[in-house]
Structure formats: C-alpha cells, structure tokens
Coordinates of C-alpha atoms and ligand atoms in Angstrom, one line a residue:
M1217 CA -21.8 223.2 159.2
T1218 CA -19.0 224.3 161.5
F1219 CA -18.9 222.3 164.6
A1220 CA -16.5 221.4 168.0
I1221 CA -15.2 219.2 169.4
H1222 CA -13.7 218.9 172.8
G1223 CA -10.1 216.7 173.7
L1224 CA -7.2 216.4 175.5
A1225 CA -4.1 219.0 174.5
V1226 CA -1.7 217.0 173.9
A1227 CA 0.8 218.9 171.7
R1228 CA 0.9 222.6 171.5
G1229 CA 0.1 224.5 168.6
I1230 CA -2.4 225.3 166.2
A1231 CA -3.0 223.2 162.8
I1232 CA -5.1 224.0 159.9
G1233 CA -6.1 221.6 157.2
R1234 CA -7.9 218.5 154.9
A1235 CA -8.3 215.3 157.2
V1236 CA -7.7 212.4 156.4
L1237 CA -9.6 209.5 158.3
V1238 CA -7.2 206.2 158.0
A1239 CA -8.6 203.4 160.2
S1240 CA -6.1 201.9 163.1
T1241 CA -5.1 198.8 161.4
R1242 CA -4.1 200.9 158.0
L1243 CA -1.2 203.2 159.1
D1244 CA 1.5 201.1 157.8
V1245 CA 0.1 201.9 154.4
A1246 CA 2.4 203.9 152.5
H1247 CA 1.1 208.0 152.2
Y1248 CA 2.7 209.9 149.8
F1249 CA 2.3 212.4 147.5
I1250 CA 3.2 212.2 143.7
E1251 CA 4.1 214.2 140.8
P1252 CA 1.3 215.5 138.5
S1253 CA 2.7 213.7 135.9
Q1254 CA 3.0 210.4 137.8
V1255 CA -0.8 210.6 138.1
G1256 CA -1.5 208.2 135.3
A1257 CA 0.7 205.6 136.1
E1258 CA -0.4 205.5 139.8
I1259 CA -3.8 204.8 138.4
R1260 CA -3.0 201.8 136.0
R1261 CA -0.6 200.6 139.3
M1262 CA -4.2 200.9 141.5
R1263 CA -6.0 199.2 138.4
D1264 CA -3.2 196.6 137.8
G1265 CA -3.6 195.7 141.4
R1266 CA -7.3 195.1 141.2
N1267 CA -7.1 193.3 138.3
A1268 CA -4.7 191.0 139.4
V1269 CA -7.2 190.6 142.5
V1270 CA -9.8 190.0 140.0
E1271 CA -8.5 187.5 137.7
E1272 CA -7.4 185.6 140.9
I1273 CA -11.4 185.8 142.4
Q1274 CA -12.2 184.5 138.5
R1275 CA -9.4 181.9 138.4
L1276 CA -11.4 180.2 141.8
Q1277 CA -14.7 180.8 140.2
A1278 CA -13.8 178.6 137.3
S1279 CA -12.4 176.0 139.5
I1280 CA -15.2 175.8 141.7
S1281 CA -17.8 175.1 138.7
Q1282 CA -15.8 172.2 138.1
M1283 CA -16.1 171.0 141.2
N1284 CA -19.2 168.8 142.3
P1285 CA -21.3 171.0 143.7
K1286 CA -21.8 169.0 146.7
D1287 CA -18.6 169.8 147.4
T1288 CA -18.0 173.3 147.1
P1289 CA -20.6 175.2 149.7
H1290 CA -23.4 178.1 148.4
E1291 CA -21.6 180.4 150.8
L1292 CA -18.4 180.6 149.1
A1293 CA -19.5 180.7 145.2
A1294 CA -21.6 183.9 146.9
L1295 CA -18.6 185.4 148.5
L1296 CA -16.8 185.3 145.6
D1297 CA -19.6 186.8 143.7
V1298 CA -20.1 189.8 146.2
H1299 CA -15.9 190.7 146.3
L1300 CA -16.2 190.0 142.7
M1301 CA -19.2 193.2 142.2
L1302 CA -17.3 195.1 145.2
L1303 CA -14.1 195.6 143.2
Q1304 CA -15.9 196.6 140.2
D1305 CA -18.1 198.6 141.5
V1306 CA -17.8 202.4 140.0
E1307 CA -18.2 204.2 143.0
L1308 CA -15.4 202.4 144.2
S1309 CA -12.8 203.4 141.5
N1310 CA -13.9 206.2 140.8
G1311 CA -13.4 207.2 144.5
V1312 CA -9.5 206.0 144.2
T1313 CA -9.1 208.0 141.2
H1314 CA -10.3 211.4 142.2
W1315 CA -7.9 211.2 145.1
I1316 CA -5.1 210.2 142.9
K1317 CA -5.9 212.8 140.7
D1318 CA -7.1 215.5 142.8
R1319 CA -5.0 215.0 145.7
L1320 CA -2.1 213.3 143.9
Y1321 CA -2.5 210.2 147.1
N1322 CA -0.4 207.7 145.9
A1323 CA -2.1 204.5 145.1
E1324 CA -2.3 202.5 148.9
W1325 CA -3.3 205.9 150.1
A1326 CA -5.9 206.9 147.7
L1327 CA -7.5 203.0 148.0
T1328 CA -7.1 202.8 151.6
T1329 CA -8.9 206.4 151.8
Q1330 CA -12.2 205.6 149.8
L1331 CA -12.3 202.1 151.9
E1332 CA -13.0 204.7 155.0
V1333 CA -15.6 207.0 152.5
V1334 CA -17.5 203.8 151.4
A1335 CA -16.9 201.8 155.0
R1336 CA -19.1 204.9 156.6
Q1337 CA -21.8 204.7 154.3
F1338 CA -22.2 201.1 155.2
D1339 CA -22.2 201.3 158.8
E1340 CA -24.9 203.5 158.0
M1341 CA -27.3 201.4 155.8
E1342 CA -30.0 199.7 158.0
D1343 CA -30.0 196.2 156.3
E1344 CA -28.2 194.3 158.6
Y1345 CA -26.9 192.1 155.4
L1346 CA -25.5 194.7 153.3
R1347 CA -23.6 196.6 157.0
E1348 CA -22.1 193.6 157.2
R1349 CA -20.6 193.9 153.9
K1350 CA -18.2 195.8 154.8
A1351 CA -16.4 193.6 156.3
D1352 CA -15.9 191.9 152.3
L1353 CA -15.0 195.3 151.5
E1354 CA -12.2 195.6 154.0
Q1355 CA -10.9 192.3 152.5
I1356 CA -10.5 193.0 149.0
T1357 CA -9.0 196.0 150.3
E1358 CA -6.5 194.4 151.8
K1359 CA -6.0 191.8 148.6
V1360 CA -5.7 195.0 146.1
L1361 CA -2.7 196.1 148.4
R1362 CA -1.2 193.0 148.7
A1363 CA -1.1 192.6 145.0
M1364 CA 0.1 196.5 144.5
R1365 CA 3.0 195.8 147.2
G1366 CA 6.6 195.4 146.1
V1367 CA 5.5 198.0 143.0
A1368 CA 6.2 201.3 144.5
S1369 CA 8.8 202.5 146.0
P1370 CA 7.2 205.7 148.2
L1371 CA 9.1 208.1 148.9
V1372 CA 7.7 209.9 151.8
Q1373 CA 7.6 214.1 151.5
P1374 CA 7.4 216.2 154.4
L1375 CA 4.6 218.8 154.2
G1376 CA 2.7 219.5 150.8
R1377 CA 3.8 218.1 147.8
Q1378 CA 6.7 220.8 147.5
G1379 CA 7.1 220.4 150.9
R1380 CA 6.4 224.2 151.3
K1381 CA 3.5 224.9 154.3
P1382 CA 0.9 227.2 153.0
S1383 CA 0.3 230.3 154.3
Q1384 CA -3.1 231.1 155.8
Q1385 CA -3.6 233.3 153.0
D1386 CA -3.4 230.1 150.1
L1387 CA -5.6 228.7 152.8
L1388 CA -8.5 230.9 152.6
L1389 CA -7.8 232.1 148.6
D1390 CA -7.5 228.6 147.0
D1391 CA -7.9 224.9 148.7
T1392 CA -6.7 222.9 146.0
V1393 CA -3.5 224.4 146.8
D1394 CA -1.1 222.5 148.8
V1395 CA -3.1 222.1 152.4
P1396 CA -1.6 220.4 155.4
L1397 CA -2.9 217.0 155.9
I1398 CA -4.1 216.1 159.4
L1399 CA -4.5 212.4 160.3
I1400 CA -7.9 211.1 162.0
A1401 CA -7.9 207.8 164.1
H1402 CA -10.0 206.3 166.8
D1403 CA -6.5 205.1 168.5
L1404 CA -2.6 205.5 167.3
S1405 CA 0.1 203.2 169.1
P1406 CA 3.7 204.5 170.0
A1407 CA 4.5 202.6 167.3
D1408 CA 2.3 204.3 164.5
M1409 CA 3.8 207.4 165.8
L1410 CA 7.7 206.4 165.0
Q1411 CA 6.0 205.8 161.6
F1412 CA 4.3 209.4 161.7
K1413 CA 7.6 211.2 162.3
Q1414 CA 8.3 210.5 158.3
S1415 CA 4.7 211.5 157.0
V1416 CA 3.5 213.8 156.0
F1417 CA 0.8 214.4 159.0
A1418 CA 0.6 218.2 160.2
G1419 CA -0.9 216.7 163.1
F1420 CA -3.4 214.3 164.4
I1421 CA -6.7 213.7 166.3
T1422 CA -7.8 210.5 168.3
D1423 CA -10.6 209.2 169.9
V1424 CA -8.6 207.8 173.1
G1425 CA -5.6 208.4 174.8
G1426 CA -4.8 209.8 177.6
K1427 CA -2.6 213.0 178.0
T1428 CA 0.3 211.1 178.9
S1429 CA -0.1 208.5 177.2
H1430 CA 3.0 207.3 175.1
T1431 CA 1.3 208.5 172.1
A1432 CA 0.6 212.0 173.7
I1433 CA 4.2 211.7 174.7
V1434 CA 5.8 211.1 171.1
A1435 CA 3.4 213.4 169.9
R1436 CA 4.9 215.9 172.4
S1437 CA 8.4 215.0 171.3
L1438 CA 7.2 215.5 167.4
D1439 CA 6.0 218.7 168.1
I1440 CA 3.2 218.9 165.8
P1441 CA -0.9 220.0 167.2
A1442 CA -2.1 217.0 168.5
V1443 CA -5.2 216.4 170.5
V1444 CA -6.4 213.0 171.7
G1445 CA -9.8 211.4 173.2
A1446 CA -11.5 213.6 171.3
R1447 CA -14.1 211.7 171.1
L1448 CA -16.1 210.1 168.6
S1449 CA -14.0 212.6 166.2
S1450 CA -13.4 209.6 163.4
H1451 CA -17.2 209.2 163.6
L1452 CA -17.9 212.8 163.3
I1453 CA -15.5 214.2 160.9
R1454 CA -15.3 213.0 157.2
Q1455 CA -12.7 212.7 155.0
D1456 CA -11.4 215.8 153.8
D1457 CA -13.4 218.0 156.0
W1458 CA -11.6 221.1 156.7
V1459 CA -10.3 221.0 160.9
V1460 CA -8.5 223.2 163.1
I1461 CA -6.7 221.6 165.8
D1462 CA -6.2 223.8 168.8
G1463 CA -3.1 221.4 170.5
D1464 CA -3.3 224.0 173.2
A1465 CA -6.6 223.9 174.6
G1466 CA -7.3 220.3 173.3
V1467 CA -10.2 221.7 170.6
V1468 CA -10.9 220.3 167.3
V1469 CA -13.1 222.4 165.2
V1470 CA -14.7 220.9 162.4
D1471 CA -15.4 222.6 158.8
P1472 CA -14.7 226.0 160.4
S1473 CA -15.9 229.7 158.5
P1474 CA -14.0 232.5 157.3
I1475 CA -14.0 234.0 160.6
I1476 CA -12.5 231.1 162.6
L1477 CA -9.8 230.2 160.3
A1478 CA -8.7 233.7 160.4
E1479 CA -8.4 233.9 164.0
Y1480 CA -6.9 230.6 164.0
G1481 CA -4.5 231.5 161.5
F1482 CA -4.1 234.4 163.8
K1483 CA -2.8 232.2 166.8
Q1484 CA -0.6 230.1 164.2
R1485 CA 1.4 233.1 163.9
Q1486 CA 1.6 234.7 167.0
G1487 CA 2.5 230.7 168.1
E1488 CA 5.5 231.0 164.8
L1489 CA 6.4 234.6 166.8
Q1490 CA 6.7 233.1 170.3
R1491 CA 8.8 230.4 169.3
G1492 CA 11.3 233.4 166.9
R1493 CA 11.5 234.8 170.6
L1494 CA 12.1 231.9 172.4
S1495 CA 14.5 230.8 169.9
R1496 CA 16.6 233.8 171.1
L1497 CA 17.9 231.7 174.5
L1498 CA 19.2 229.0 172.8
H1499 CA 24.0 229.5 173.9
T1500 CA 21.8 231.3 177.2
P1501 CA 22.7 229.0 180.3
A1502 CA 20.1 228.1 182.1
V1503 CA 20.8 230.1 185.6
T1504 CA 18.6 231.1 188.2
M1505 CA 18.7 234.9 189.1
D1506 CA 20.4 233.7 191.9
G1507 CA 23.0 231.4 190.0
Q1508 CA 22.0 228.3 190.5
K1509 CA 22.9 226.3 187.3
I1510 CA 19.8 224.0 185.8
E1511 CA 20.4 221.0 183.5
L1512 CA 18.4 220.6 180.7
L1513 CA 18.6 217.4 179.5
A1514 CA 16.3 215.4 176.1
N1515 CA 14.1 213.1 176.1
I1516 CA 14.7 211.4 172.9
E1517 CA 13.1 208.0 171.3
M1518 CA 15.4 207.2 168.7
P1519 CA 18.9 207.9 168.2
E1520 CA 18.6 210.4 165.5
D1521 CA 16.3 212.8 168.0
A1522 CA 19.9 213.4 168.9
A1523 CA 20.4 216.1 166.8
A1524 CA 17.0 217.7 168.3
A1525 CA 18.1 217.7 171.5
L1526 CA 21.8 219.5 170.3
A1527 CA 19.7 221.9 168.3
A1528 CA 17.5 222.3 171.4
G1529 CA 20.3 223.4 173.8
A1530 CA 20.3 220.3 175.4
V1531 CA 23.2 219.5 176.7
G1532 CA 22.4 216.1 177.6
V1533 CA 19.9 212.9 177.0
G1534 CA 18.3 212.6 180.1
L1535 CA 15.7 209.8 178.6
F1536 CA 16.7 207.3 176.0
R1537 CA 13.2 205.6 175.5
S1538 CA 15.3 202.6 173.8
E1539 CA 11.7 200.4 173.8
F1540 CA 10.8 202.4 170.7
M1541 CA 13.8 200.7 169.0
F1542 CA 12.1 196.8 169.9
M1543 CA 8.3 198.1 168.5
G1544 CA 6.6 197.1 165.4
R1545 CA 9.0 194.2 164.0
H1546 CA 6.7 191.2 164.4
G1547 CA 8.6 189.7 167.3
K1548 CA 11.8 189.9 166.1
L1549 CA 13.6 191.9 168.3
P1550 CA 17.4 194.0 167.6
N1551 CA 20.2 192.1 168.1
E1552 CA 23.1 193.1 169.9
E1553 CA 25.2 194.8 167.2
E1554 CA 22.0 196.5 166.5
Q1555 CA 21.6 197.9 169.3
F1556 CA 25.2 198.4 169.7
Q1557 CA 25.3 200.5 167.2
A1558 CA 21.7 202.6 167.6
Y1559 CA 23.6 203.4 171.0
K1560 CA 26.9 204.6 169.7
R1561 CA 24.9 206.8 167.4
A1562 CA 22.8 208.2 169.9
V1563 CA 26.4 209.4 171.7
E1564 CA 28.2 210.1 168.8
G1565 CA 25.3 212.4 167.8
M1566 CA 25.5 213.8 171.3
Q1567 CA 29.2 215.0 170.6
G1568 CA 30.8 214.1 173.9
L1569 CA 27.6 215.1 176.3
P1570 CA 26.0 212.4 178.5
V1571 CA 23.4 210.4 177.3
T1572 CA 21.2 207.9 179.9
I1573 CA 19.5 205.0 178.0
R1574 CA 16.9 203.5 179.7
T1575 CA 16.3 199.8 179.2
V1576 CA 13.5 199.0 177.5
D1577 CA 10.4 199.7 178.9
V1578 CA 7.9 197.2 177.6
G1579 CA 4.4 196.8 177.8
A1580 CA 1.4 198.3 179.5
D1581 CA 0.4 200.8 176.6
K1582 CA 3.5 200.1 175.0
P1583 CA 3.1 197.2 173.1
L1584 CA 5.7 195.4 170.8
D1585 CA 3.7 194.8 168.5
D1586 CA -0.1 196.2 167.4
T1587 CA -1.0 192.7 167.1
L1588 CA 0.2 191.9 170.6
R1589 CA -1.7 194.0 172.3
D1590 CA -1.3 192.6 175.8
D1591 CA -5.5 192.3 176.3
A1592 CA -5.1 189.2 177.6
H1593 CA -4.1 190.7 180.8
L1594 CA -6.6 193.0 182.5
N1595 CA -4.1 195.3 184.5
P1596 CA -1.1 195.6 181.7
A1597 CA 0.1 198.5 183.5
L1598 CA 0.3 196.6 187.0
G1599 CA 1.7 193.4 184.5
L1600 CA 5.0 192.5 182.8
R1601 CA 6.5 195.9 181.9
A1602 CA 10.0 197.3 181.9
I1603 CA 12.4 195.9 184.5
R1604 CA 10.0 192.6 185.3
W1605 CA 9.9 191.9 181.3
S1606 CA 13.6 192.0 181.5
L1607 CA 14.2 190.2 184.2
A1608 CA 11.7 187.6 182.9
D1609 CA 13.9 187.1 179.9
P1610 CA 17.5 187.4 181.0
A1611 CA 19.1 186.4 177.5
M1612 CA 17.3 189.2 176.0
F1613 CA 18.2 191.7 178.7
L1614 CA 21.8 190.8 178.2
T1615 CA 21.8 191.6 175.0
Q1616 CA 21.0 195.0 175.4
L1617 CA 23.2 195.4 178.7
R1618 CA 26.2 194.3 176.2
A1619 CA 25.1 197.2 173.7
I1620 CA 25.2 199.8 176.1
L1621 CA 28.0 198.7 177.9
R1622 CA 29.9 198.7 174.4
A1623 CA 28.3 201.7 173.0
A1624 CA 29.8 203.3 176.4
A1625 CA 33.7 202.0 175.1
F1626 CA 32.3 205.7 173.1
G1627 CA 31.7 208.7 175.3
Q1628 CA 29.5 208.8 178.7
I1629 CA 26.6 206.8 179.0
H1630 CA 24.1 206.9 182.3
L1631 CA 22.0 203.3 182.3
L1632 CA 19.3 203.7 183.8
I1633 CA 16.2 200.8 184.9
P1634 CA 13.1 201.5 185.0
M1635 CA 10.2 200.2 187.3
L1636 CA 12.2 198.5 189.8
V1637 CA 9.9 198.6 193.3
H1638 CA 11.9 195.3 195.4
A1639 CA 15.0 195.0 196.5
S1640 CA 15.6 191.3 195.0
E1641 CA 14.7 193.1 191.4
I1642 CA 17.3 195.4 192.4
R1643 CA 20.1 193.2 193.3
Q1644 CA 19.1 190.8 190.6
T1645 CA 19.6 193.6 187.7
I1646 CA 23.2 194.8 189.0
A1647 CA 24.1 190.9 188.9
L1648 CA 22.9 190.7 185.3
I1649 CA 24.9 193.9 184.8
D1650 CA 27.9 192.2 185.8
H1651 CA 27.4 189.2 183.9
A1652 CA 26.7 190.8 180.8
R1653 CA 30.8 192.5 181.7
V1654 CA 32.1 189.0 182.2
Q1655 CA 30.6 188.3 179.1
L1656 CA 32.2 190.9 177.2
D1657 CA 35.8 190.2 178.9
N1658 CA 35.2 186.6 177.7
R1659 CA 34.6 187.7 174.3
G1660 CA 37.8 190.2 174.7
V1661 CA 35.5 193.0 173.5
A1662 CA 35.7 196.5 174.7
Y1663 CA 33.3 198.4 176.7
G1664 CA 33.6 201.7 179.2
P1665 CA 31.9 202.6 182.3
V1666 CA 28.7 203.4 183.1
K1667 CA 26.8 205.4 186.0
L1668 CA 23.5 203.0 187.0
G1669 CA 20.6 204.7 188.0
A1670 CA 16.8 203.8 189.1
M1671 CA 13.7 205.5 187.8
I1672 CA 11.9 206.4 190.5
E1673 CA 8.6 205.6 189.3
I1674 CA 6.5 203.2 191.7
P1675 CA 5.6 205.2 195.3
A1676 CA 6.3 201.8 196.5
A1677 CA 10.2 202.9 195.0
A1678 CA 9.7 206.3 196.6
L1679 CA 8.9 205.1 199.8
T1680 CA 12.0 202.8 200.5
L1681 CA 14.6 205.0 198.8
K1682 CA 17.6 204.0 201.5
V1683 CA 17.5 201.1 199.6
F1684 CA 17.9 203.2 196.0
L1685 CA 20.7 205.4 197.1
K1686 CA 22.4 202.5 198.9
Y1687 CA 22.7 200.6 195.1
F1688 CA 22.4 203.6 192.7
D1689 CA 24.7 206.4 191.2
F1690 CA 21.1 208.4 190.3
L1691 CA 17.8 208.9 190.6
S1692 CA 15.4 210.0 187.8
I1693 CA 11.2 210.1 188.9
G1694 CA 9.4 208.8 186.2
T1695 CA 6.0 211.2 187.2
N1696 CA 3.9 209.9 184.3
D1697 CA 3.5 206.6 185.9
L1698 CA 4.2 208.1 189.7
I1699 CA 1.2 209.7 189.2
Q1700 CA -0.5 207.0 187.2
Y1701 CA 0.6 204.7 190.1
T1702 CA 0.0 207.2 193.2
L1703 CA -3.5 208.0 192.1
A1704 CA -4.4 204.6 190.1
I1705 CA -5.3 206.6 187.2
D1706 CA -4.6 204.6 184.0
R1707 CA -3.0 207.7 181.8
A1708 CA -3.7 206.1 178.7
D1709 CA -8.0 206.2 179.6
E1710 CA -9.2 209.7 178.6
S1711 CA -12.2 208.5 180.7
V1712 CA -10.5 209.7 183.9
A1713 CA -8.2 212.1 182.4
H1714 CA -9.8 214.9 184.3
L1715 CA -8.6 212.9 187.5
Y1716 CA -4.9 212.4 186.5
D1717 CA -3.7 215.4 188.8
P1718 CA 0.0 216.4 188.9
M1719 CA -0.6 218.4 191.7
H1720 CA -2.6 216.3 193.6
P1721 CA -0.8 216.5 197.6
A1722 CA 0.6 213.2 197.3
V1723 CA 2.1 212.8 194.5
L1724 CA 4.0 216.4 194.9
R1725 CA 4.6 214.8 198.7
L1726 CA 6.6 211.9 196.7
V1727 CA 8.2 214.4 194.4
A1728 CA 9.7 216.6 197.0
N1729 CA 10.8 213.8 199.0
T1730 CA 13.0 211.8 196.5
I1731 CA 14.3 215.1 195.2
A1732 CA 15.6 216.0 199.1
Q1733 CA 16.6 212.3 200.3
G1734 CA 18.9 212.7 197.0
K1735 CA 20.2 215.5 198.3
A1736 CA 21.0 214.4 201.4
Q1737 CA 22.8 212.1 199.7
N1738 CA 24.6 213.9 197.3
K1739 CA 23.0 211.5 194.8
P1740 CA 22.2 213.8 191.3
V1741 CA 18.4 213.5 190.9
S1742 CA 16.2 214.4 187.6
V1743 CA 12.8 214.4 187.0
C1744 CA 12.0 212.9 183.3
G1745 CA 8.3 212.7 182.8
E1746 CA 5.8 215.3 181.3
M1747 CA 6.0 217.1 184.5
A1748 CA 9.5 218.5 183.6
G1749 CA 8.3 219.9 180.5
D1750 CA 5.3 221.7 181.8
T1751 CA 6.5 225.1 182.3
T1752 CA 3.3 226.0 185.1
M1753 CA 5.6 223.1 187.2
T1754 CA 8.6 224.5 186.6
R1755 CA 9.1 226.8 189.6
L1756 CA 7.2 224.2 191.9
L1757 CA 10.3 221.7 191.1
L1758 CA 12.8 224.5 191.2
G1759 CA 11.8 225.2 195.1
M1760 CA 11.7 221.7 196.2
G1761 CA 15.5 221.9 194.9
L1762 CA 15.4 219.6 191.6
R1763 CA 18.4 221.1 189.6
S1764 CA 17.9 218.4 186.3
F1765 CA 14.9 218.1 184.6
S1766 CA 14.6 216.0 181.2
M1767 CA 11.7 216.9 178.7
H1768 CA 11.0 216.9 174.8
P1769 CA 13.8 219.1 173.2
A1770 CA 10.9 221.3 171.9
Q1771 CA 9.8 222.0 175.8
I1772 CA 13.5 223.0 176.5
L1773 CA 13.6 226.3 175.6
A1774 CA 9.9 227.6 177.3
V1775 CA 11.6 225.9 180.5
K1776 CA 15.0 227.9 179.8
Q1777 CA 12.5 231.1 180.3
E1778 CA 11.0 229.9 183.6
V1779 CA 14.3 229.1 185.2
L1780 CA 16.1 232.3 183.3
R1781 CA 12.9 234.3 185.6
A1782 CA 13.1 232.2 188.9
D1783 CA 14.9 233.0 191.9
T1784 CA 15.3 229.6 194.2
S1785 CA 16.3 231.2 197.4
K1786 CA 12.3 233.0 197.5
L1787 CA 10.5 229.3 196.0
A1788 CA 11.7 226.5 198.4
D1789 CA 9.6 227.9 201.7
W1790 CA 6.9 229.0 199.1
A1791 CA 7.0 225.3 197.7
R1792 CA 6.5 224.0 201.1
Q1793 CA 3.5 225.7 201.4
I1794 CA 2.2 224.4 198.1
I1795 CA 2.9 221.4 199.1
D1796 CA 1.2 221.5 202.3
D1797 CA -2.2 222.8 200.6
E1798 CA -5.4 220.6 200.4
E1799 CA -5.6 222.2 196.5
P1800 CA -2.0 222.7 195.2
S1801 CA -3.0 223.2 192.0
N1802 CA -5.2 226.0 193.2
R1803 CA -2.6 228.1 194.7
I1804 CA 0.0 227.1 191.7
A1805 CA -2.5 229.0 189.3
R1806 CA -2.5 232.4 191.3
K1807 CA 1.1 232.0 191.5
N1808 CA 1.4 231.7 187.6
Ligands
PEP52 C1 7.3 208.2 183.0 O1 7.0 207.2 183.5 O2 7.6 209.4 183.8 C2 8.6 208.0 181.9 C3 9.5 208.5 182.0 O3 8.4 207.1 181.6 P1 7.7 206.8 180.6 O4 6.9 207.8 180.3 O5 7.9 206.2 179.2 O6 6.5 205.1 181.1
MG53 MG1 7.3 205.3 183.1

C-alpha cells in the first residue's frame, strides 16, 4: 500500500530505491556488494562465524555442567540455551542467506539486515518475555560479527553492483537489477555521515534531526537526497520496501504505485537536466549585473573535499570544519603530524586558493564519538563546545594550532575561531596562537603567516562587534548557530524545526549589522552558515552588502546563477525594507 511520510527537506533531489533499515549502532558494519561468484564463500564465512559462536557457547555449557549446581546460576544456563536456540534458528539463517544470495550483500550486512527483520517481529510480540529476547538476538549478532571480523576485506562500491545507476526503465521493468539503496535509520550522527561518504547508499531518511543539524549539513555536502525528522519512518518502512525520497519537498513515499514512480522518475530527470544547465556557469565569473565581484567559497569537511570545491568553481575554502577529522576515533585525537599532513593536503588540493581552517568545533550535536554523546549535560549546545572545549584543553588546542601554522608554509591559510563571545576568550586564543609560534620557533620548524578570523554565531558576539573588529582580520557569520541561539531553537530538534526561521527580523538585523560594521572597518565579512547556500536568500544577502558566500560545493552554481541575475544597486533599499518588516519571510516569498 502506498503511503507518504513527511519530514524535513535537507538535501535536494529525488532518490528511488529499496529500503535498508540499519540500527544506528550498526552503521560501522561494512556494507558492500559481492560478486555472484562469491556467494558460496560469503555464506560459508557467515556460517563459520556463527559456528564459532555456537562452539563457544557449547564449551561454556560443558564447563557449567561440570560445576557444582549451587555455583552456577540457573539463569546463566537458561540464557545460553536461548542463545544457542537463536543461533540455530532457521529463519535467521535462511534470511541471511537470502540477502547474500539474492541481493549480493556481504555477510555482515546480510546478518544485520536480517537482525532488523527479526527484531521487528520480536517488537510486535504480545508476550513480554519473548519481546525481551530481542536483546539476546542483538547480543548473538554482535558475537557473530565479532567472530567474522578480520576475515573480510570490505571493498566499498559506489552504487549498484556495477557502480551503475539504474534507469527509470530498469526500475519499472525489473526490480531485481541493481537498484539504489536507501538507508533508513532512527538517527545518524555526523561521524556516521562520514562513513556514508564511501557507502553504497543513494539517499537516507532518519526519524529525528533538524534542517541544520550537522547530519543534515553533511548530507547536503554529499549532495544526495535526504529527509530528516521523518518521525517513525524507521518503524513504518520495512526492510526492502520500495521508497522514493523527495529531498526538495521533504517527503518520503513508501511502496509507490507505478504511476507515482513514473512521476518521480520524471522529476528526477528534470533535476538532472537542471544540473546540466547550471554546469554551463562553471567558468563564468560571479559578477552581478552592476559589476560587483562576488566571492563564492566552499565549505568542506575533509581535505579530500577540496577536489569537489575546485570542480564546482569555488575560489577558495571559506570553512573547513576540522572537527570531522577528530570524530569516531574512540577518544584518540589526531596528533600534530597527522593534522599537519591533512591541512597541507587541503591547501595543496586548492592549488593556491585560500583555505579557511576552523579550529575544532565539537560538542552539541557533534560528539567526538557516538559512545561519548554528551547526554550528561542538559544543554550541550550551551555547554563545553568549540573554542570553549579548545581553551579547556590547551595542549590539544596548541597541537592543532601548530599543525595549522605549519601547513600555512605551503599555501594561503586563514585561521577561523568558532563560538567566541568574551573578550577574555579572544585574548586567551590569541595568546595561545602566539605561544604555538614560539613552540615552533624553539623546535626550529617552519610555519607560515595566517589571517585570523572569528565566527560570529552567538548574538552576544554580533552585538559587540567592536572588540571582534579590533582583534581579527576578518569575520565569518555562522548563521546556523546564530539562528539557534537568537531564537532559542535547538537546530537538531525536529519538534521545533518549524520555529527555526532564518528570516526572523532579529536574525536579519544581526546579520545585516555584522556585514555593515565589517564594511565600515574595511574588514572582510563572509557568511558560512547554510543561509549562504540558500538561493532564496542570495539577493537579500547581496542587498545587505555581503560579497563573500561560503557553502557546500554542490550549491555554488545555483547561487552563482542568482548572483548573475542580481543588480545590487537596486537591492539595498529593498533589503532594508525587508529587514524592517514584521514578517520578512512573506515579502521575500513575493519578491522571489
Ligand atoms: C554555523 O553555525 O553557521 C556554522 C557554519 O558552523 P556549524 O554549522 O559547523 O556550527
Ligand atoms: Mg556554528
């Protein structure tokens, strides 16, 4: 039966494929396709893993049977019986074999997929005792995965078995051919998203998350259709269901009828045509109709993203979110040499164009590790985040600063500091940068000059610009956090997403004022939050006087198109009226 689920549109485009439900905790499991000739070996690998666990349990049972019954809790023996029974369950092993044989999933993926299928059946059981057996099922799956670990050498393939996108025709005629896979999860962390970059999935849907959560931001950078905040989707969608993601409308269609499928196929082709048209602007300089040169920069998460930035025509990197290099490392942070090499790769990747490296911004919805989520603190977004975290651990911060300064010997680097708000924090930060230089001098290690910038992303900073303009060479407005903190809306919470309003007059005033004050002092101001890549905001930002925008590479050409059509001499008055309006969003909708 066809039905639709509404969520938040985070990354544009249409994806059509089969659902793969993955528990958030299972994302680290390798997902790749095997060749048909490997099916037998893969099934054997899974069976060997399972048999190893069966033998381990049987050994335990044997040793228990030799113990004094008084010393062995009855529950332990019963638990081992249950685990053995589950491991030998025919439905489980037939299911796993099906995913390997018919879908060519690797053994780990097949096992966790079947786990989701069976776990759901457990969830629906009336009997509480049986329902609770789900935890046992998860435990034995974990054991089998562990037993298999080290045996495989996963090769991640881009899309489909031949890395080919199926045509709509394929999809309508034959659904056994390679079809894109859509990941469905309750939640995905920003670190999960990095794994996504090398995965086989063509799109994803999550139950939770806001439009500018970091998960959504990375999805946008991957340029794959995604919908977040589609509550209950991981319960309503079943393994292997056909789903359509409409990333523009924030809608998920489950089990679409052939007519709906054809309609979305048409939309998908329209999107591709539109991208083709935009690509013609690649080499056109971003200059407005009245001759204003506009700087279009890229936001990146990894040094390797520099290639996408150049390919999209970016004239530099306006925001390198360095924290992504710090995530998912089980608390072991990258050392100076590793960071230096990474920053150097980014600089060299940009071939002489400037790279703005933001010092680490972890905390809030960007935990270092999934296991280290900051649940202990009630308001992590207001807690030890970004520069606060860096200043709390000067040794770690100095390591990063030295690595950045050293990389600056190889190209133009701008050093950007997130979440500053107090003058004392500014002075402390600058003192540590000076200290990092002294440390490098003492070691006789070469380093280069950097321009120093501050992110304006807390209202208090936007209201005390004088001190920022005194100490910094440039400013970069982080609208994602500026909106969050001005309106008191958690950017990652889908339940208040409707109140997260970039067009709120208070937000617009803070942005406009920052741009104007920067201009008055001759200090460059850029916007690097999601607002910069939103084409409905381009003319308003130009009207406010903004001349530097930093966004995901995938958004650059669409924004450039807006720039080419704009006449800034006519936009300034209009922008002033919009800012003064009671409900600017209504007016901007009319103008656009
Ligand atoms: C912002 O807050 O707008 C920003 C660019 O930084 P981040 O999204 O990483 O918090
Ligand atoms: Mg921010």
